[in-house]
PDB file of C-alpha atoms in Angstrom:
ATOM      1  CA  MET A   1       5.288  -6.032 -40.901  1.00 80.00           C
ATOM      2  CA  SER A   2       6.947  -6.095 -37.486  1.00 91.00           C
ATOM      3  CA  HIS A   3      10.444  -7.333 -36.695  1.00 92.00           C
ATOM      4  CA  ARG A   4      10.660 -11.119 -36.666  1.00 94.00           C
ATOM      5  CA  ALA A   5      11.586 -11.051 -32.967  1.00 93.00           C
ATOM      6  CA  GLU A   6       8.209  -9.505 -32.244  1.00 93.00           C
ATOM      7  CA  GLN A   7       6.426 -12.038 -34.443  1.00 95.00           C
ATOM      8  CA  ILE A   8       8.156 -14.813 -32.456  1.00 96.00           C
ATOM      9  CA  ILE A   9       7.064 -13.340 -29.110  1.00 95.00           C
ATOM     10  CA  THR A  10       3.492 -13.049 -30.361  1.00 94.00           C
ATOM     11  CA  ALA A  11       3.491 -16.666 -31.598  1.00 96.00           C
ATOM     12  CA  ALA A  12       4.996 -17.911 -28.318  1.00 96.00           C
ATOM     13  CA  ARG A  13       2.426 -15.978 -26.309  1.00 94.00           C
ATOM     14  CA  GLU A  14      -0.450 -17.413 -28.328  1.00 94.00           C
ATOM     15  CA  ALA A  15       0.895 -20.959 -27.983  1.00 95.00           C
ATOM     16  CA  ILE A  16       1.295 -20.554 -24.198  1.00 94.00           C
ATOM     17  CA  ALA A  17      -2.173 -18.988 -23.818  1.00 92.00           C
ATOM     18  CA  ALA A  18      -3.683 -22.169 -25.280  1.00 92.00           C
ATOM     19  CA  GLU A  19      -2.010 -24.338 -22.603  1.00 88.00           C
ATOM     20  CA  PHE A  20      -1.762 -22.135 -19.495  1.00 86.00           C
ATOM     21  CA  ARG A  21      -4.753 -21.785 -17.156  1.00 82.00           C
ATOM     22  CA  GLY A  22      -4.054 -18.134 -16.185  1.00 80.00           C
ATOM     23  CA  ALA A  23      -3.478 -14.788 -17.869  1.00 79.00           C
ATOM     24  CA  VAL A  24      -0.704 -14.355 -20.440  1.00 82.00           C
ATOM     25  CA  TYR A  25       0.921 -10.954 -20.876  1.00 78.00           C
ATOM     26  CA  GLU A  26       3.571  -9.598 -23.168  1.00 73.00           C
ATOM     27  CA  HIS A  27       5.289  -7.366 -20.627  1.00 66.00           C
ATOM     28  CA  ARG A  28       6.797  -7.578 -17.154  1.00 60.00           C
ATOM     29  CA  ALA A  29       7.324  -4.207 -15.489  1.00 54.00           C
ATOM     30  CA  PHE A  30       3.844  -3.371 -14.251  1.00 61.00           C
ATOM     31  CA  SER A  31       1.676  -4.193 -11.284  1.00 63.00           C
ATOM     32  CA  MET A  32      -0.914  -6.922 -11.013  1.00 62.00           C
ATOM     33  CA  LEU A  33      -4.091  -6.821  -9.001  1.00 62.00           C
ATOM     34  CA  GLU A  34      -4.550  -9.954  -6.957  1.00 58.00           C
ATOM     35  CA  ASP A  35      -8.345  -9.746  -6.845  1.00 58.00           C
ATOM     36  CA  GLU A  36      -9.110  -9.038 -10.493  1.00 59.00           C
ATOM     37  CA  GLY A  37      -8.149 -12.313 -12.095  1.00 64.00           C
ATOM     38  CA  GLU A  38      -4.684 -11.159 -13.119  1.00 73.00           C
ATOM     39  CA  LEU A  39      -3.002 -14.010 -11.225  1.00 78.00           C
ATOM     40  CA  PRO A  40      -1.806 -16.619 -11.923  1.00 85.00           C
ATOM     41  CA  ALA A  41       0.011 -15.091 -14.842  1.00 87.00           C
ATOM     42  CA  VAL A  42       2.805 -15.608 -17.328  1.00 91.00           C
ATOM     43  CA  SER A  43       4.579 -12.756 -19.024  1.00 90.00           C
ATOM     44  CA  VAL A  44       6.272 -13.562 -22.303  1.00 92.00           C
ATOM     45  CA  ASP A  45       8.982 -11.121 -23.258  1.00 90.00           C
ATOM     46  CA  TYR A  46      12.070 -11.024 -25.400  1.00 88.00           C
ATOM     47  CA  GLY A  47      15.582 -11.108 -24.018  1.00 92.00           C
ATOM     48  CA  ALA A  48      18.951 -11.128 -25.758  1.00 94.00           C
ATOM     49  CA  ASP A  49      18.994 -11.717 -29.514  1.00 92.00           C
ATOM     50  CA  ASP A  50      22.462 -12.747 -30.655  1.00 90.00           C
ATOM     51  CA  PRO A  51      24.044 -14.524 -33.620  1.00 87.00           C
ATOM     52  CA  PRO A  52      24.308 -18.251 -32.825  1.00 83.00           C
ATOM     53  CA  ASP A  53      28.100 -18.203 -33.319  1.00 75.00           C
ATOM     54  CA  ASP A  54      30.919 -15.680 -33.600  1.00 67.00           C
ATOM     55  CA  ASP A  55      30.763 -15.621 -37.384  1.00 61.00           C
ATOM     56  CA  GLY A  56      27.110 -14.710 -37.250  1.00 59.00           C
ATOM     57  CA  ALA A  57      25.913 -17.635 -39.450  1.00 65.00           C
ATOM     58  CA  SER A  58      25.127 -15.464 -42.423  1.00 66.00           C
ATOM     59  CA  ASN A  59      25.641 -15.221 -46.148  1.00 71.00           C
ATOM     60  CA  PHE A  60      24.824 -12.590 -48.761  1.00 72.00           C
ATOM     61  CA  ALA A  61      21.112 -13.223 -48.311  1.00 79.00           C
ATOM     62  CA  PHE A  62      20.422 -13.797 -44.605  1.00 83.00           C
ATOM     63  CA  PHE A  63      21.418 -13.537 -40.948  1.00 86.00           C
ATOM     64  CA  ASP A  64      20.655 -16.203 -38.379  1.00 90.00           C
ATOM     65  CA  SER A  65      19.929 -15.175 -34.814  1.00 92.00           C
ATOM     66  CA  LEU A  66      19.116 -16.805 -31.477  1.00 94.00           C
ATOM     67  CA  LEU A  67      16.345 -14.976 -29.658  1.00 96.00           C
ATOM     68  CA  THR A  68      15.880 -15.564 -25.914  1.00 97.00           C
ATOM     69  CA  VAL A  69      12.192 -15.785 -25.053  1.00 96.00           C
ATOM     70  CA  GLU A  70      11.749 -15.164 -21.334  1.00 94.00           C
ATOM     71  CA  THR A  71       8.668 -16.564 -19.656  1.00 94.00           C
ATOM     72  CA  ALA A  72       8.066 -15.283 -16.115  1.00 92.00           C
ATOM     73  CA  ILE A  73       5.451 -17.211 -14.142  1.00 93.00           C
ATOM     74  CA  TYR A  74       3.669 -15.502 -11.217  1.00 91.00           C
ATOM     75  CA  ILE A  75       1.635 -17.571  -8.765  1.00 90.00           C
ATOM     76  CA  ARG A  76       0.170 -16.796  -5.359  1.00 88.00           C
ATOM     77  CA  GLY A  77      -1.074 -19.159  -2.665  1.00 90.00           C
ATOM     78  CA  THR A  78      -1.176 -19.909   1.013  1.00 89.00           C
ATOM     79  CA  GLU A  79       1.510 -22.609   1.248  1.00 90.00           C
ATOM     80  CA  GLU A  80       5.023 -22.554  -0.177  1.00 91.00           C
ATOM     81  CA  SER A  81       4.756 -26.183  -1.277  1.00 93.00           C
ATOM     82  CA  THR A  82       1.577 -25.446  -3.256  1.00 94.00           C
ATOM     83  CA  VAL A  83       3.068 -22.353  -4.858  1.00 94.00           C
ATOM     84  CA  LYS A  84       6.179 -24.340  -5.859  1.00 96.00           C
ATOM     85  CA  LYS A  85       4.012 -27.068  -7.365  1.00 95.00           C
ATOM     86  CA  ASP A  86       1.887 -24.515  -9.253  1.00 94.00           C
ATOM     87  CA  LEU A  87       5.031 -22.822 -10.595  1.00 96.00           C
ATOM     88  CA  LEU A  88       6.288 -26.151 -11.909  1.00 96.00           C
ATOM     89  CA  ASP A  89       2.866 -27.046 -13.346  1.00 94.00           C
ATOM     90  CA  ALA A  90       2.905 -23.746 -15.238  1.00 94.00           C
ATOM     91  CA  ARG A  91       6.474 -24.417 -16.366  1.00 96.00           C
ATOM     92  CA  ARG A  92       5.349 -27.787 -17.708  1.00 96.00           C
ATOM     93  CA  ALA A  93       2.436 -26.152 -19.588  1.00 95.00           C
ATOM     94  CA  ILE A  94       4.822 -23.655 -21.204  1.00 96.00           C
ATOM     95  CA  HIS A  95       7.218 -26.449 -22.147  1.00 96.00           C
ATOM     96  CA  VAL A  96       4.416 -28.451 -23.797  1.00 96.00           C
ATOM     97  CA  ALA A  97       3.123 -25.335 -25.580  1.00 95.00           C
ATOM     98  CA  LEU A  98       6.475 -24.310 -27.055  1.00 96.00           C
ATOM     99  CA  MET A  99       7.677 -27.790 -27.970  1.00 96.00           C
ATOM    100  CA  ALA A 100       4.435 -28.840 -29.707  1.00 95.00           C
ATOM    101  CA  ASP A 101       5.626 -27.062 -32.857  1.00 95.00           C
ATOM    102  CA  ARG A 102       9.246 -26.019 -32.585  1.00 96.00           C
ATOM    103  CA  THR A 103       8.861 -23.550 -35.460  1.00 96.00           C
ATOM    104  CA  LEU A 104       6.027 -21.843 -33.525  1.00 96.00           C
ATOM    105  CA  GLY A 105       4.117 -21.918 -36.829  1.00 96.00           C
ATOM    106  CA  LEU A 106       6.488 -19.370 -38.381  1.00 96.00           C
ATOM    107  CA  PRO A 107       8.271 -20.160 -41.693  1.00 95.00           C
ATOM    108  CA  PHE A 108      11.459 -18.311 -40.689  1.00 95.00           C
ATOM    109  CA  VAL A 109      11.945 -20.137 -37.352  1.00 96.00           C
ATOM    110  CA  ILE A 110      14.431 -22.995 -37.605  1.00 94.00           C
ATOM    111  CA  ASP A 111      14.139 -24.390 -34.086  1.00 94.00           C
ATOM    112  CA  THR A 112      13.123 -23.654 -30.502  1.00 96.00           C
ATOM    113  CA  ARG A 113      15.484 -24.894 -27.793  1.00 95.00           C
ATOM    114  CA  TYR A 114      15.352 -25.243 -24.047  1.00 95.00           C
ATOM    115  CA  GLY A 115      17.198 -22.420 -22.251  1.00 95.00           C
ATOM    116  CA  GLY A 116      16.849 -23.401 -18.581  1.00 96.00           C
ATOM    117  CA  ALA A 117      15.181 -21.709 -15.628  1.00 96.00           C
ATOM    118  CA  ASP A 118      16.164 -19.543 -12.654  1.00 95.00           C
ATOM    119  CA  ALA A 119      15.687 -20.624  -9.061  1.00 95.00           C
ATOM    120  CA  PRO A 120      12.173 -19.719  -7.904  1.00 95.00           C
ATOM    121  CA  GLU A 121      11.745 -16.464  -5.987  1.00 94.00           C
ATOM    122  CA  PHE A 122       9.210 -15.899  -3.204  1.00 94.00           C
ATOM    123  CA  ASN A 123       7.751 -12.897  -1.433  1.00 92.00           C
ATOM    124  CA  THR A 124       6.016 -13.405   1.927  1.00 90.00           C
ATOM    125  CA  ASP A 125       5.213  -9.758   2.732  1.00 88.00           C
ATOM    126  CA  GLY A 126       1.488  -9.877   1.994  1.00 88.00           C
ATOM    127  CA  GLU A 127      -1.695 -11.727   2.766  1.00 89.00           C
ATOM    128  CA  TYR A 128      -0.688 -14.467   0.341  1.00 90.00           C
ATOM    129  CA  LEU A 129       2.650 -15.980  -0.596  1.00 91.00           C
ATOM    130  CA  ALA A 130       3.719 -14.898  -4.092  1.00 91.00           C
ATOM    131  CA  GLY A 131       6.149 -16.863  -6.268  1.00 93.00           C
ATOM    132  CA  LEU A 132       8.069 -16.160  -9.470  1.00 94.00           C
ATOM    133  CA  LEU A 133       9.799 -18.570 -11.847  1.00 96.00           C
ATOM    134  CA  VAL A 134      11.628 -17.356 -14.950  1.00 95.00           C
ATOM    135  CA  CYS A 135      12.184 -19.914 -17.734  1.00 96.00           C
ATOM    136  CA  ARG A 136      14.064 -19.267 -20.956  1.00 97.00           C
ATOM    137  CA  TRP A 137      13.683 -20.562 -24.475  1.00 97.00           C
ATOM    138  CA  LEU A 138      16.058 -19.982 -27.370  1.00 96.00           C
ATOM    139  CA  VAL A 139      14.471 -19.450 -30.756  1.00 96.00           C
ATOM    140  CA  HIS A 140      16.759 -19.866 -33.753  1.00 94.00           C
ATOM    141  CA  TYR A 141      15.430 -17.835 -36.680  1.00 94.00           C
ATOM    142  CA  ARG A 142      16.532 -16.386 -39.955  1.00 92.00           C
ATOM    143  CA  MET A 143      16.055 -12.884 -41.332  1.00 90.00           C
ATOM    144  CA  ASN A 144      16.711 -11.198 -44.640  1.00 88.00           C
ATOM    145  CA  ILE A 145      19.957  -9.243 -44.674  1.00 83.00           C
ATOM    146  CA  SER A 146      18.195  -6.041 -45.718  1.00 83.00           C
ATOM    147  CA  ASP A 147      14.927  -6.325 -43.746  1.00 85.00           C
ATOM    148  CA  PRO A 148      14.293  -8.242 -40.482  1.00 87.00           C
ATOM    149  CA  SER A 149      10.507  -8.239 -40.862  1.00 85.00           C
TER     150      SER A 149
ATOM    151  CA  MET B   1      12.312  -6.175  48.225  1.00 60.00           C
ATOM    152  CA  ARG B   2       8.951  -7.931  48.141  1.00 65.00           C
ATOM    153  CA  MET B   3       7.152  -4.587  48.438  1.00 64.00           C
ATOM    154  CA  ALA B   4       9.070  -3.267  45.435  1.00 70.00           C
ATOM    155  CA  ASN B   5       8.114  -6.335  43.375  1.00 79.00           C
ATOM    156  CA  ASP B   6       4.472  -5.994  44.374  1.00 81.00           C
ATOM    157  CA  GLN B   7       4.551  -2.350  43.375  1.00 81.00           C
ATOM    158  CA  GLU B   8       6.069  -3.199  39.974  1.00 80.00           C
ATOM    159  CA  SER B   9       3.462  -5.895  39.404  1.00 82.00           C
ATOM    160  CA  ALA B  10       0.663  -3.481  40.261  1.00 82.00           C
ATOM    161  CA  GLN B  11       2.097  -0.876  37.931  1.00 80.00           C
ATOM    162  CA  ALA B  12       2.395  -3.443  35.119  1.00 80.00           C
ATOM    163  CA  ALA B  13      -1.211  -4.563  35.651  1.00 82.00           C
ATOM    164  CA  ALA B  14      -2.414  -0.948  35.618  1.00 81.00           C
ATOM    165  CA  MET B  15      -0.476  -0.288  32.432  1.00 79.00           C
ATOM    166  CA  ASP B  16      -1.946  -3.420  30.832  1.00 81.00           C
ATOM    167  CA  CYS B  17      -5.430  -2.250  31.778  1.00 81.00           C
ATOM    168  CA  LEU B  18      -4.710   1.151  30.288  1.00 79.00           C
ATOM    169  CA  LEU B  19      -3.514  -0.442  27.047  1.00 80.00           C
ATOM    170  CA  LEU B  20      -6.726  -2.474  26.827  1.00 82.00           C
ATOM    171  CA  ARG B  21      -8.798   0.689  27.307  1.00 79.00           C
ATOM    172  CA  MET B  22      -6.713   2.444  24.684  1.00 77.00           C
ATOM    173  CA  ILE B  23      -7.165  -0.412  22.191  1.00 77.00           C
ATOM    174  CA  ARG B  24     -10.921  -0.450  22.788  1.00 77.00           C
ATOM    175  CA  ALA B  25     -11.157   3.351  22.535  1.00 76.00           C
ATOM    176  CA  CYS B  26      -9.147   3.407  19.301  1.00 74.00           C
ATOM    177  CA  GLY B  27     -11.193   0.465  18.068  1.00 68.00           C
ATOM    178  CA  LYS B  28     -14.405   2.432  18.485  1.00 71.00           C
ATOM    179  CA  ALA B  29     -12.980   5.041  16.137  1.00 69.00           C
ATOM    180  CA  GLY B  30     -12.503   2.275  13.525  1.00 72.00           C
ATOM    181  CA  GLY B  31     -10.885  -1.091  13.124  1.00 78.00           C
ATOM    182  CA  GLY B  32     -11.805  -2.417  16.553  1.00 87.00           C
ATOM    183  CA  VAL B  33     -12.380  -6.177  16.548  1.00 90.00           C
ATOM    184  CA  THR B  34     -12.757  -9.130  18.827  1.00 91.00           C
ATOM    185  CA  VAL B  35     -10.330 -11.797  17.701  1.00 94.00           C
ATOM    186  CA  THR B  36     -11.146 -15.407  18.450  1.00 94.00           C
ATOM    187  CA  THR B  37      -8.699 -18.268  18.696  1.00 93.00           C
ATOM    188  CA  SER B  38      -9.000 -21.841  19.937  1.00 92.00           C
ATOM    189  CA  GLN B  39      -7.499 -20.638  23.238  1.00 90.00           C
ATOM    190  CA  GLY B  40      -9.816 -17.659  23.772  1.00 93.00           C
ATOM    191  CA  ALA B  41     -10.636 -14.164  22.548  1.00 93.00           C
ATOM    192  CA  PHE B  42      -9.024 -10.734  22.805  1.00 93.00           C
ATOM    193  CA  SER B  43      -9.564  -7.153  21.669  1.00 91.00           C
ATOM    194  CA  ALA B  44      -7.460  -5.665  18.895  1.00 92.00           C
ATOM    195  CA  ILE B  45      -7.344  -3.077  16.146  1.00 92.00           C
ATOM    196  CA  PHE B  46      -7.428  -4.600  12.691  1.00 92.00           C
ATOM    197  CA  ASP B  47      -6.013  -2.970   9.601  1.00 90.00           C
ATOM    198  CA  ASN B  48      -5.640  -4.319   6.129  1.00 90.00           C
ATOM    199  CA  GLU B  49      -3.636  -1.817   4.168  1.00 88.00           C
ATOM    200  CA  TYR B  50      -2.143  -2.061   0.694  1.00 88.00           C
ATOM    201  CA  VAL B  51       1.187  -3.919   0.561  1.00 86.00           C
ATOM    202  CA  PRO B  52       3.218  -4.236  -2.641  1.00 86.00           C
ATOM    203  CA  GLN B  53       4.920  -7.583  -3.197  1.00 87.00           C
ATOM    204  CA  THR B  54       7.933  -7.206  -5.450  1.00 87.00           C
ATOM    205  CA  LEU B  55       8.898 -10.172  -7.586  1.00 86.00           C
ATOM    206  CA  GLY B  56      11.653  -9.499 -10.085  1.00 82.00           C
ATOM    207  CA  ALA B  57      10.574  -6.443 -12.090  1.00 78.00           C
ATOM    208  CA  LEU B  58       6.921  -6.895 -11.217  1.00 79.00           C
ATOM    209  CA  GLU B  59       4.837  -5.706  -8.322  1.00 81.00           C
ATOM    210  CA  VAL B  60       1.933  -7.837  -7.125  1.00 81.00           C
ATOM    211  CA  GLU B  61      -0.687  -5.702  -5.425  1.00 82.00           C
ATOM    212  CA  SER B  62      -1.597  -7.254  -2.112  1.00 85.00           C
ATOM    213  CA  ARG B  63      -2.961  -6.593   1.351  1.00 88.00           C
ATOM    214  CA  GLY B  64      -1.106  -6.749   4.656  1.00 91.00           C
ATOM    215  CA  PRO B  65      -3.624  -7.705   7.350  1.00 94.00           C
ATOM    216  CA  ALA B  66      -2.370  -6.864  10.847  1.00 94.00           C
ATOM    217  CA  LEU B  67      -3.631  -6.709  14.433  1.00 95.00           C
ATOM    218  CA  THR B  68      -2.503  -4.274  17.109  1.00 92.00           C
ATOM    219  CA  CYS B  69      -3.117  -5.773  20.534  1.00 93.00           C
ATOM    220  CA  ARG B  70      -1.693  -6.228  24.020  1.00 91.00           C
ATOM    221  CA  THR B  71       1.467  -8.303  24.242  1.00 94.00           C
ATOM    222  CA  SER B  72      -0.031  -9.858  27.377  1.00 92.00           C
ATOM    223  CA  ASP B  73      -2.913 -11.254  25.258  1.00 92.00           C
ATOM    224  CA  VAL B  74      -0.452 -12.804  22.812  1.00 94.00           C
ATOM    225  CA  GLU B  75       1.414 -14.430  25.698  1.00 93.00           C
ATOM    226  CA  ARG B  76      -1.738 -15.443  27.582  1.00 93.00           C
ATOM    227  CA  LEU B  77      -3.143 -17.249  24.536  1.00 93.00           C
ATOM    228  CA  GLY B  78       0.217 -18.648  23.476  1.00 91.00           C
ATOM    229  CA  LEU B  79      -0.108 -17.210  19.975  1.00 93.00           C
ATOM    230  CA  GLN B  80       2.848 -18.301  17.924  1.00 91.00           C
ATOM    231  CA  LYS B  81       3.717 -18.298  14.239  1.00 91.00           C
ATOM    232  CA  ASP B  82       1.035 -20.073  12.159  1.00 91.00           C
ATOM    233  CA  ALA B  83      -1.541 -19.910  14.988  1.00 94.00           C
ATOM    234  CA  GLU B  84      -5.059 -19.690  13.516  1.00 95.00           C
ATOM    235  CA  LEU B  85      -7.346 -16.857  14.464  1.00 96.00           C
ATOM    236  CA  THR B  86     -10.640 -15.447  13.245  1.00 95.00           C
ATOM    237  CA  VAL B  87     -11.210 -11.775  12.513  1.00 94.00           C
ATOM    238  CA  ARG B  88     -14.605 -10.595  11.258  1.00 92.00           C
ATOM    239  CA  GLY B  89     -15.454 -14.134  10.204  1.00 93.00           C
ATOM    240  CA  GLU B  90     -12.261 -14.558   8.168  1.00 93.00           C
ATOM    241  CA  THR B  91      -9.578 -17.062   9.133  1.00 95.00           C
ATOM    242  CA  TYR B  92      -5.967 -15.890   9.222  1.00 95.00           C
ATOM    243  CA  ARG B  93      -2.695 -17.262  10.503  1.00 95.00           C
ATOM    244  CA  VAL B  94      -0.003 -15.402  12.402  1.00 95.00           C
ATOM    245  CA  ARG B  95       2.879 -14.572  10.087  1.00 93.00           C
ATOM    246  CA  LYS B  96       4.962 -12.499  12.477  1.00 93.00           C
ATOM    247  CA  HIS B  97       4.755 -11.204  16.052  1.00 95.00           C
ATOM    248  CA  GLU B  98       6.279  -7.765  16.584  1.00 94.00           C
ATOM    249  CA  PRO B  99       6.184  -6.666  20.253  1.00 93.00           C
ATOM    250  CA  ASP B 100       7.137  -2.988  20.626  1.00 91.00           C
ATOM    251  CA  GLY B 101       8.521  -3.411  24.154  1.00 89.00           C
ATOM    252  CA  THR B 102       5.946  -1.125  25.805  1.00 88.00           C
ATOM    253  CA  GLY B 103       3.167  -3.730  26.123  1.00 88.00           C
ATOM    254  CA  LEU B 104       1.729  -3.446  22.631  1.00 91.00           C
ATOM    255  CA  SER B 105       2.229  -5.956  19.831  1.00 94.00           C
ATOM    256  CA  VAL B 106       1.558  -6.049  16.127  1.00 94.00           C
ATOM    257  CA  LEU B 107       0.584  -9.429  14.708  1.00 96.00           C
ATOM    258  CA  LEU B 108       1.181  -9.601  10.971  1.00 95.00           C
ATOM    259  CA  LEU B 109      -1.278 -12.037   9.408  1.00 95.00           C
ATOM    260  CA  ARG B 110      -1.523 -14.214   6.336  1.00 94.00           C
ATOM    261  CA  ARG B 111      -4.047 -16.562   4.864  1.00 91.00           C
TER     262      ARG B 111
END
């Protein structure tokens, strides 16, 4: 059994794939081909995973942790206004997907919370305008003190 | 004074003619196109090389269509940013005009 953080990322990715109209990936640092259906895309990856407070919210049996799920949306288009709209449409789809069941269908997840979004980023170097929007979600989960799987 | 100006104008026209010949000759070797706009047509060399678009940690693989042409054609047709033009049946818009100062220009294109 994999670490619970990985199980959360997998569950989040599956939930987003059901709502988002493009491709959903689990990684970020790779290249995408514009002509092979790889865009629009969302990559779902894990970020920081910290105890929810300084004391670590634990007892003899468990630790609680707050996992940051990073969703990076990539869109391309011809007009900046359209790309911005598509980025926000994708952000909405991710929001709906993750908030439909805040446990993500996992018995050890306590809650999924909104973690905000970065300002959108654009690149105008190519034939099409490309846009990126990173949104964050905080997943509160519990793991056994001796085994996080 | 007038003679000197006439001489400069003649030299500039000859140079412009030479550039057009050069563009057409290079175009025959590959990439030569006739570009049409609502204002008229001109000869250019078209290339469409790979251009990486970096977004955060990711690279989006893209193309960077561009035209090499005479600066005088760009000025004559009043081609500015966002001007529409047709190359090989495809419609593009001018993204950037980069004159090199010697009479040649590169027009970077986008969809």
